[in-house]
mmCIF file with all atom_site columns, C-alpha atoms in Angstrom:
data_model
loop_
_atom_site.group_PDB
_atom_site.id
_atom_site.type_symbol
_atom_site.label_atom_id
_atom_site.label_alt_id
_atom_site.label_comp_id
_atom_site.label_asym_id
_atom_site.label_entity_id
_atom_site.label_seq_id
_atom_site.pdbx_PDB_ins_code
_atom_site.Cartn_x
_atom_site.Cartn_y
_atom_site.Cartn_z
_atom_site.occupancy
_atom_site.B_iso_or_equiv
_atom_site.pdbx_formal_charge
_atom_site.auth_seq_id
_atom_site.auth_comp_id
_atom_site.auth_asym_id
_atom_site.auth_atom_id
_atom_site.pdbx_PDB_model_num
ATOM 1   C CA . MET A 1 1   ? 22.451  -20.202 -10.461 1.00 0.00 ? 874  MET A CA 1
ATOM 2   C CA . ILE A 1 2   ? 20.065  -18.646 -12.971 1.00 0.00 ? 875  ILE A CA 1
ATOM 3   C CA . SER A 1 3   ? 18.238  -21.986 -13.296 1.00 0.00 ? 876  SER A CA 1
ATOM 4   C CA . ALA A 1 4   ? 17.639  -21.995 -9.541  1.00 0.00 ? 877  ALA A CA 1
ATOM 5   C CA . LEU A 1 5   ? 15.944  -18.617 -9.935  1.00 0.00 ? 878  LEU A CA 1
ATOM 6   C CA . ASP A 1 6   ? 13.898  -19.985 -12.853 1.00 0.00 ? 879  ASP A CA 1
ATOM 7   C CA . ILE A 1 7   ? 12.740  -22.951 -10.770 1.00 0.00 ? 880  ILE A CA 1
ATOM 8   C CA . SER A 1 8   ? 11.661  -20.687 -7.905  1.00 0.00 ? 881  SER A CA 1
ATOM 9   C CA . THR A 1 9   ? 9.947   -18.341 -10.356 1.00 0.00 ? 882  THR A CA 1
ATOM 10  C CA . SER A 1 10  ? 7.961   -21.232 -11.834 1.00 0.00 ? 883  SER A CA 1
ATOM 11  C CA . ALA A 1 11  ? 6.819   -22.165 -8.316  1.00 0.00 ? 884  ALA A CA 1
ATOM 12  C CA . LEU A 1 12  ? 5.813   -18.558 -7.575  1.00 0.00 ? 885  LEU A CA 1
ATOM 13  C CA . VAL A 1 13  ? 3.684   -18.433 -10.721 1.00 0.00 ? 886  VAL A CA 1
ATOM 14  C CA . ALA A 1 14  ? 2.054   -21.785 -9.930  1.00 0.00 ? 887  ALA A CA 1
ATOM 15  C CA . GLN A 1 15  ? 1.240   -20.764 -6.345  1.00 0.00 ? 888  GLN A CA 1
ATOM 16  C CA . ARG A 1 16  ? -0.198  -17.450 -7.548  1.00 0.00 ? 889  ARG A CA 1
ATOM 17  C CA . VAL A 1 17  ? -2.618  -19.347 -9.805  1.00 0.00 ? 890  VAL A CA 1
ATOM 18  C CA . ARG A 1 18  ? -3.489  -21.582 -6.846  1.00 0.00 ? 891  ARG A CA 1
ATOM 19  C CA . LEU A 1 19  ? -4.193  -18.579 -4.594  1.00 0.00 ? 892  LEU A CA 1
ATOM 20  C CA . ASN A 1 20  ? -6.349  -16.953 -7.279  1.00 0.00 ? 893  ASN A CA 1
ATOM 21  C CA . THR A 1 21  ? -8.334  -20.181 -7.621  1.00 0.00 ? 894  THR A CA 1
ATOM 22  C CA . ILE A 1 22  ? -8.823  -20.444 -3.854  1.00 0.00 ? 895  ILE A CA 1
ATOM 23  C CA . SER A 1 23  ? -9.947  -16.820 -3.618  1.00 0.00 ? 896  SER A CA 1
ATOM 24  C CA . GLY A 1 24  ? -12.444 -17.493 -6.419  1.00 0.00 ? 897  GLY A CA 1
ATOM 25  C CA . ASN A 1 25  ? -13.821 -20.447 -4.463  1.00 0.00 ? 898  ASN A CA 1
ATOM 26  C CA . ILE A 1 26  ? -14.217 -18.345 -1.324  1.00 0.00 ? 899  ILE A CA 1
ATOM 27  C CA . ALA A 1 27  ? -15.800 -15.456 -3.226  1.00 0.00 ? 900  ALA A CA 1
ATOM 28  C CA . ASN A 1 28  ? -18.373 -17.777 -4.803  1.00 0.00 ? 901  ASN A CA 1
ATOM 29  C CA . MET A 1 29  ? -19.300 -19.826 -1.731  1.00 0.00 ? 902  MET A CA 1
ATOM 30  C CA . SER A 1 30  ? -22.839 -18.502 -1.881  1.00 0.00 ? 903  SER A CA 1
ATOM 31  C CA . SER A 1 31  ? -23.265 -18.201 -5.659  1.00 0.00 ? 904  SER A CA 1
ATOM 32  C CA . LEU A 1 32  ? -26.445 -19.988 -6.642  1.00 0.00 ? 905  LEU A CA 1
ATOM 33  C CA . LYS A 1 33  ? -26.596 -19.117 -10.359 1.00 0.00 ? 906  LYS A CA 1
ATOM 34  C CA . ASP A 1 34  ? -24.310 -19.862 -13.286 1.00 0.00 ? 907  ASP A CA 1
ATOM 35  C CA . GLU A 1 35  ? -23.122 -17.339 -15.885 1.00 0.00 ? 908  GLU A CA 1
ATOM 36  C CA . THR A 1 36  ? -26.388 -17.577 -17.800 1.00 0.00 ? 909  THR A CA 1
ATOM 37  C CA . GLY A 1 37  ? -28.517 -16.804 -14.727 1.00 0.00 ? 910  GLY A CA 1
ATOM 38  C CA . LYS A 1 38  ? -29.790 -20.366 -14.461 1.00 0.00 ? 911  LYS A CA 1
ATOM 39  C CA . ALA A 1 39  ? -30.107 -21.839 -10.944 1.00 0.00 ? 912  ALA A CA 1
ATOM 40  C CA . ALA A 1 40  ? -26.904 -23.875 -10.550 1.00 0.00 ? 913  ALA A CA 1
ATOM 41  C CA . PRO A 1 41  ? -24.590 -23.674 -7.536  1.00 0.00 ? 914  PRO A CA 1
ATOM 42  C CA . TYR A 1 42  ? -20.955 -22.721 -8.083  1.00 0.00 ? 915  TYR A CA 1
ATOM 43  C CA . LYS A 1 43  ? -18.619 -25.709 -8.349  1.00 0.00 ? 916  LYS A CA 1
ATOM 44  C CA . GLY A 1 44  ? -15.309 -25.418 -6.535  1.00 0.00 ? 917  GLY A CA 1
ATOM 45  C CA . ARG A 1 45  ? -12.066 -25.460 -8.464  1.00 0.00 ? 918  ARG A CA 1
ATOM 46  C CA . SER A 1 46  ? -8.658  -26.889 -7.613  1.00 0.00 ? 919  SER A CA 1
ATOM 47  C CA . VAL A 1 47  ? -5.277  -26.549 -9.274  1.00 0.00 ? 920  VAL A CA 1
ATOM 48  C CA . VAL A 1 48  ? -3.286  -29.554 -10.500 1.00 0.00 ? 921  VAL A CA 1
ATOM 49  C CA . PHE A 1 49  ? 0.477   -29.061 -10.747 1.00 0.00 ? 922  PHE A CA 1
ATOM 50  C CA . GLN A 1 50  ? 2.859   -30.829 -13.108 1.00 0.00 ? 923  GLN A CA 1
ATOM 51  C CA . THR A 1 51  ? 6.638   -31.072 -13.341 1.00 0.00 ? 924  THR A CA 1
ATOM 52  C CA . ASP A 1 52  ? 8.082   -28.597 -15.824 1.00 0.00 ? 925  ASP A CA 1
ATOM 53  C CA . ASN A 1 53  ? 11.164  -30.222 -17.344 1.00 0.00 ? 926  ASN A CA 1
ATOM 54  C CA . SER A 1 54  ? 11.880  -27.165 -19.494 1.00 0.00 ? 927  SER A CA 1
ATOM 55  C CA . VAL A 1 55  ? 13.046  -25.460 -16.287 1.00 0.00 ? 928  VAL A CA 1
ATOM 56  C CA . SER A 1 56  ? 15.621  -27.752 -14.686 1.00 0.00 ? 929  SER A CA 1
ATOM 57  C CA . THR A 1 57  ? 19.152  -27.939 -13.296 1.00 0.00 ? 930  THR A CA 1
ATOM 58  C CA . ASN A 1 58  ? 20.489  -31.327 -12.253 1.00 0.00 ? 931  ASN A CA 1
ATOM 59  C CA . PRO A 1 59  ? 18.694  -34.548 -13.166 1.00 0.00 ? 932  PRO A CA 1
ATOM 60  C CA . GLY A 1 60  ? 15.636  -34.847 -10.964 1.00 0.00 ? 933  GLY A CA 1
ATOM 61  C CA . VAL A 1 61  ? 15.454  -31.121 -10.186 1.00 0.00 ? 934  VAL A CA 1
ATOM 62  C CA . SER A 1 62  ? 12.728  -29.402 -12.202 1.00 0.00 ? 935  SER A CA 1
ATOM 63  C CA . GLY A 1 63  ? 10.325  -26.507 -12.056 1.00 0.00 ? 936  GLY A CA 1
ATOM 64  C CA . VAL A 1 64  ? 6.581   -26.699 -11.669 1.00 0.00 ? 937  VAL A CA 1
ATOM 65  C CA . LYS A 1 65  ? 3.697   -25.548 -13.822 1.00 0.00 ? 938  LYS A CA 1
ATOM 66  C CA . VAL A 1 66  ? -0.079  -25.598 -13.673 1.00 0.00 ? 939  VAL A CA 1
ATOM 67  C CA . ASP A 1 67  ? -1.337  -28.655 -15.546 1.00 0.00 ? 940  ASP A CA 1
ATOM 68  C CA . SER A 1 68  ? -5.035  -27.865 -15.208 1.00 0.00 ? 941  SER A CA 1
ATOM 69  C CA . ILE A 1 69  ? -7.734  -26.341 -13.057 1.00 0.00 ? 942  ILE A CA 1
ATOM 70  C CA . GLU A 1 70  ? -10.203 -29.063 -12.146 1.00 0.00 ? 943  GLU A CA 1
ATOM 71  C CA . ILE A 1 71  ? -13.879 -28.401 -11.442 1.00 0.00 ? 944  ILE A CA 1
ATOM 72  C CA . SER A 1 72  ? -15.261 -30.319 -8.485  1.00 0.00 ? 945  SER A CA 1
ATOM 73  C CA . ASP A 1 73  ? -17.957 -32.891 -9.077  1.00 0.00 ? 946  ASP A CA 1
ATOM 74  C CA . ALA A 1 74  ? -19.054 -32.876 -5.425  1.00 0.00 ? 947  ALA A CA 1
ATOM 75  C CA . GLU A 1 75  ? -22.803 -32.876 -4.925  1.00 0.00 ? 948  GLU A CA 1
ATOM 76  C CA . PRO A 1 76  ? -24.225 -29.522 -3.765  1.00 0.00 ? 949  PRO A CA 1
ATOM 77  C CA . ILE A 1 77  ? -25.413 -28.989 -0.213  1.00 0.00 ? 950  ILE A CA 1
ATOM 78  C CA . TYR A 1 78  ? -29.224 -28.937 -0.137  1.00 0.00 ? 951  TYR A CA 1
ATOM 79  C CA . ARG A 1 79  ? -31.104 -26.716 2.327   1.00 0.00 ? 952  ARG A CA 1
ATOM 80  C CA . TYR A 1 80  ? -34.850 -26.810 2.715   1.00 0.00 ? 953  TYR A CA 1
ATOM 81  C CA . GLN A 1 81  ? -36.102 -23.306 1.824   1.00 0.00 ? 954  GLN A CA 1
ATOM 82  C CA . PRO A 1 82  ? -39.393 -23.698 -0.061  1.00 0.00 ? 955  PRO A CA 1
ATOM 83  C CA . GLN A 1 83  ? -40.037 -19.911 -0.248  1.00 0.00 ? 956  GLN A CA 1
ATOM 84  C CA . HIS A 1 84  ? -36.646 -19.190 -1.843  1.00 0.00 ? 957  HIS A CA 1
ATOM 85  C CA . PRO A 1 85  ? -36.988 -18.080 -5.507  1.00 0.00 ? 958  PRO A CA 1
ATOM 86  C CA . LEU A 1 86  ? -34.323 -20.625 -6.553  1.00 0.00 ? 959  LEU A CA 1
ATOM 87  C CA . ALA A 1 87  ? -35.894 -23.562 -4.698  1.00 0.00 ? 960  ALA A CA 1
ATOM 88  C CA . ILE A 1 88  ? -36.181 -26.719 -6.766  1.00 0.00 ? 961  ILE A CA 1
ATOM 89  C CA . LYS A 1 89  ? -39.758 -26.989 -8.060  1.00 0.00 ? 962  LYS A CA 1
ATOM 90  C CA . GLU A 1 90  ? -40.113 -30.745 -8.525  1.00 0.00 ? 963  GLU A CA 1
ATOM 91  C CA . GLY A 1 91  ? -38.445 -34.078 -7.956  1.00 0.00 ? 964  GLY A CA 1
ATOM 92  C CA . LYS A 1 92  ? -36.531 -35.570 -5.061  1.00 0.00 ? 965  LYS A CA 1
ATOM 93  C CA . TYR A 1 93  ? -35.268 -32.192 -3.786  1.00 0.00 ? 966  TYR A CA 1
ATOM 94  C CA . GLN A 1 94  ? -38.496 -30.226 -4.185  1.00 0.00 ? 967  GLN A CA 1
ATOM 95  C CA . GLY A 1 95  ? -38.395 -27.160 -1.924  1.00 0.00 ? 968  GLY A CA 1
ATOM 96  C CA . TYR A 1 96  ? -34.639 -27.382 -1.418  1.00 0.00 ? 969  TYR A CA 1
ATOM 97  C CA . VAL A 1 97  ? -32.045 -24.868 -2.584  1.00 0.00 ? 970  VAL A CA 1
ATOM 98  C CA . ALA A 1 98  ? -28.716 -26.197 -3.869  1.00 0.00 ? 971  ALA A CA 1
ATOM 99  C CA . TYR A 1 99  ? -25.691 -24.425 -2.358  1.00 0.00 ? 972  TYR A CA 1
ATOM 100 C CA . PRO A 1 100 ? -22.028 -24.808 -3.397  1.00 0.00 ? 973  PRO A CA 1
ATOM 101 C CA . ASN A 1 101 ? -20.199 -27.591 -1.574  1.00 0.00 ? 974  ASN A CA 1
ATOM 102 C CA . ILE A 1 102 ? -17.161 -25.527 -0.588  1.00 0.00 ? 975  ILE A CA 1
ATOM 103 C CA . ASP A 1 103 ? -15.622 -25.841 2.866   1.00 0.00 ? 976  ASP A CA 1
ATOM 104 C CA . MET A 1 104 ? -14.197 -22.554 4.167   1.00 0.00 ? 977  MET A CA 1
ATOM 105 C CA . THR A 1 105 ? -11.742 -24.303 6.515   1.00 0.00 ? 978  THR A CA 1
ATOM 106 C CA . THR A 1 106 ? -10.257 -26.376 3.701   1.00 0.00 ? 979  THR A CA 1
ATOM 107 C CA . GLN A 1 107 ? -9.952  -23.312 1.488   1.00 0.00 ? 980  GLN A CA 1
ATOM 108 C CA . MET A 1 108 ? -8.216  -21.320 4.233   1.00 0.00 ? 981  MET A CA 1
ATOM 109 C CA . VAL A 1 109 ? -5.748  -24.152 4.960   1.00 0.00 ? 982  VAL A CA 1
ATOM 110 C CA . ASP A 1 110 ? -4.988  -24.447 1.236   1.00 0.00 ? 983  ASP A CA 1
ATOM 111 C CA . ALA A 1 111 ? -4.467  -20.681 1.041   1.00 0.00 ? 984  ALA A CA 1
ATOM 112 C CA . LEU A 1 112 ? -2.121  -20.788 4.023   1.00 0.00 ? 985  LEU A CA 1
ATOM 113 C CA . GLU A 1 113 ? -0.156  -23.641 2.459   1.00 0.00 ? 986  GLU A CA 1
ATOM 114 C CA . ALA A 1 114 ? 0.138   -21.794 -0.864  1.00 0.00 ? 987  ALA A CA 1
ATOM 115 C CA . THR A 1 115 ? 1.253   -18.628 0.943   1.00 0.00 ? 988  THR A CA 1
ATOM 116 C CA . ARG A 1 116 ? 3.939   -20.511 2.877   1.00 0.00 ? 989  ARG A CA 1
ATOM 117 C CA . SER A 1 117 ? 5.192   -22.113 -0.326  1.00 0.00 ? 990  SER A CA 1
ATOM 118 C CA . TYR A 1 118 ? 5.272   -18.705 -1.992  1.00 0.00 ? 991  TYR A CA 1
ATOM 119 C CA . GLU A 1 119 ? 7.276   -17.263 0.930   1.00 0.00 ? 992  GLU A CA 1
ATOM 120 C CA . ALA A 1 120 ? 9.692   -20.221 0.904   1.00 0.00 ? 993  ALA A CA 1
ATOM 121 C CA . ASN A 1 121 ? 10.406  -19.710 -2.787  1.00 0.00 ? 994  ASN A CA 1
ATOM 122 C CA . ILE A 1 122 ? 11.052  -16.018 -2.241  1.00 0.00 ? 995  ILE A CA 1
ATOM 123 C CA . GLY A 1 123 ? 13.526  -17.047 0.476   1.00 0.00 ? 996  GLY A CA 1
ATOM 124 C CA . VAL A 1 124 ? 15.278  -19.404 -1.953  1.00 0.00 ? 997  VAL A CA 1
ATOM 125 C CA . MET A 1 125 ? 15.532  -16.585 -4.487  1.00 0.00 ? 998  MET A CA 1
ATOM 126 C CA . GLU A 1 126 ? 17.059  -14.256 -1.884  1.00 0.00 ? 999  GLU A CA 1
ATOM 127 C CA . ILE A 1 127 ? 19.642  -16.891 -0.871  1.00 0.00 ? 1000 ILE A CA 1
ATOM 128 C CA . THR A 1 128 ? 20.494  -17.572 -4.518  1.00 0.00 ? 1001 THR A CA 1
ATOM 129 C CA . LYS A 1 129 ? 20.948  -13.851 -5.117  1.00 0.00 ? 1002 LYS A CA 1
ATOM 130 C CA . ASN A 1 130 ? 23.199  -13.511 -2.062  1.00 0.00 ? 1003 ASN A CA 1
ATOM 131 C CA . LEU A 1 131 ? 25.307  -16.513 -3.143  1.00 0.00 ? 1004 LEU A CA 1
ATOM 132 C CA . GLY A 1 132 ? 25.824  -14.930 -6.545  1.00 0.00 ? 1005 GLY A CA 1
ATOM 133 C CA . ARG A 1 133 ? 26.815  -11.613 -4.979  1.00 0.00 ? 1006 ARG A CA 1
ATOM 134 C CA . GLU A 1 134 ? 29.269  -13.284 -2.584  1.00 0.00 ? 1007 GLU A CA 1
ATOM 135 C CA . SER A 1 135 ? 30.774  -15.341 -5.405  1.00 0.00 ? 1008 SER A CA 1
ATOM 136 C CA . LEU A 1 136 ? 31.358  -12.197 -7.430  1.00 0.00 ? 1009 LEU A CA 1
ATOM 137 C CA . SER A 1 137 ? 32.960  -10.412 -4.468  1.00 0.00 ? 1010 SER A CA 1
ATOM 138 C CA . ILE A 1 138 ? 35.407  -13.312 -4.010  1.00 0.00 ? 1011 ILE A CA 1
ATOM 139 C CA . ILE A 1 139 ? 36.384  -13.238 -7.678  1.00 0.00 ? 1012 ILE A CA 1
ATOM 140 C CA . ALA A 1 140 ? 36.795  -9.457  -7.830  1.00 0.00 ? 1013 ALA A CA 1
#
C-alpha cells in the first residue's frame, strides 16, 4: 500500500514541474530579450516524463519522473514593426520583431490536463489511505 502512495507522489511531483513549466511559458509569451538583454524571443519549454522503476509495485506498475525539460526549436513569429527598438536591422526580416511562438490555447489545455492528473492522483492517495484504515479496523 505504501508503494501505491509512492507512485502517486511521484506523479504529483512530475505534474507540479509540468505546471511550473507551463506557467513560465505563459508568463514569458511576450518576452523579447534573453537573460543578457540581447534581442531574442523566449523559447517555449515542455516537460518530458520517464518511467521511474525505483518506485514500483507489481511488474509493469511504476512511478513517473521528469526526464528533461526540452526547449522548443519552433521559429519565432515575426511582426512588421519597423519603429520598434528591437526590430531586426538587416537581412530577410529587416523591420520585423521576433515574438515567442507560444500558443496560449495549447498552454491552457496542457495546464488543464496536468491539473486533472494532479487531482486524480490525490484521489488515488485518498482511496489508498481509506483502504489502509478499513483494513486496520477489520484486524483490530
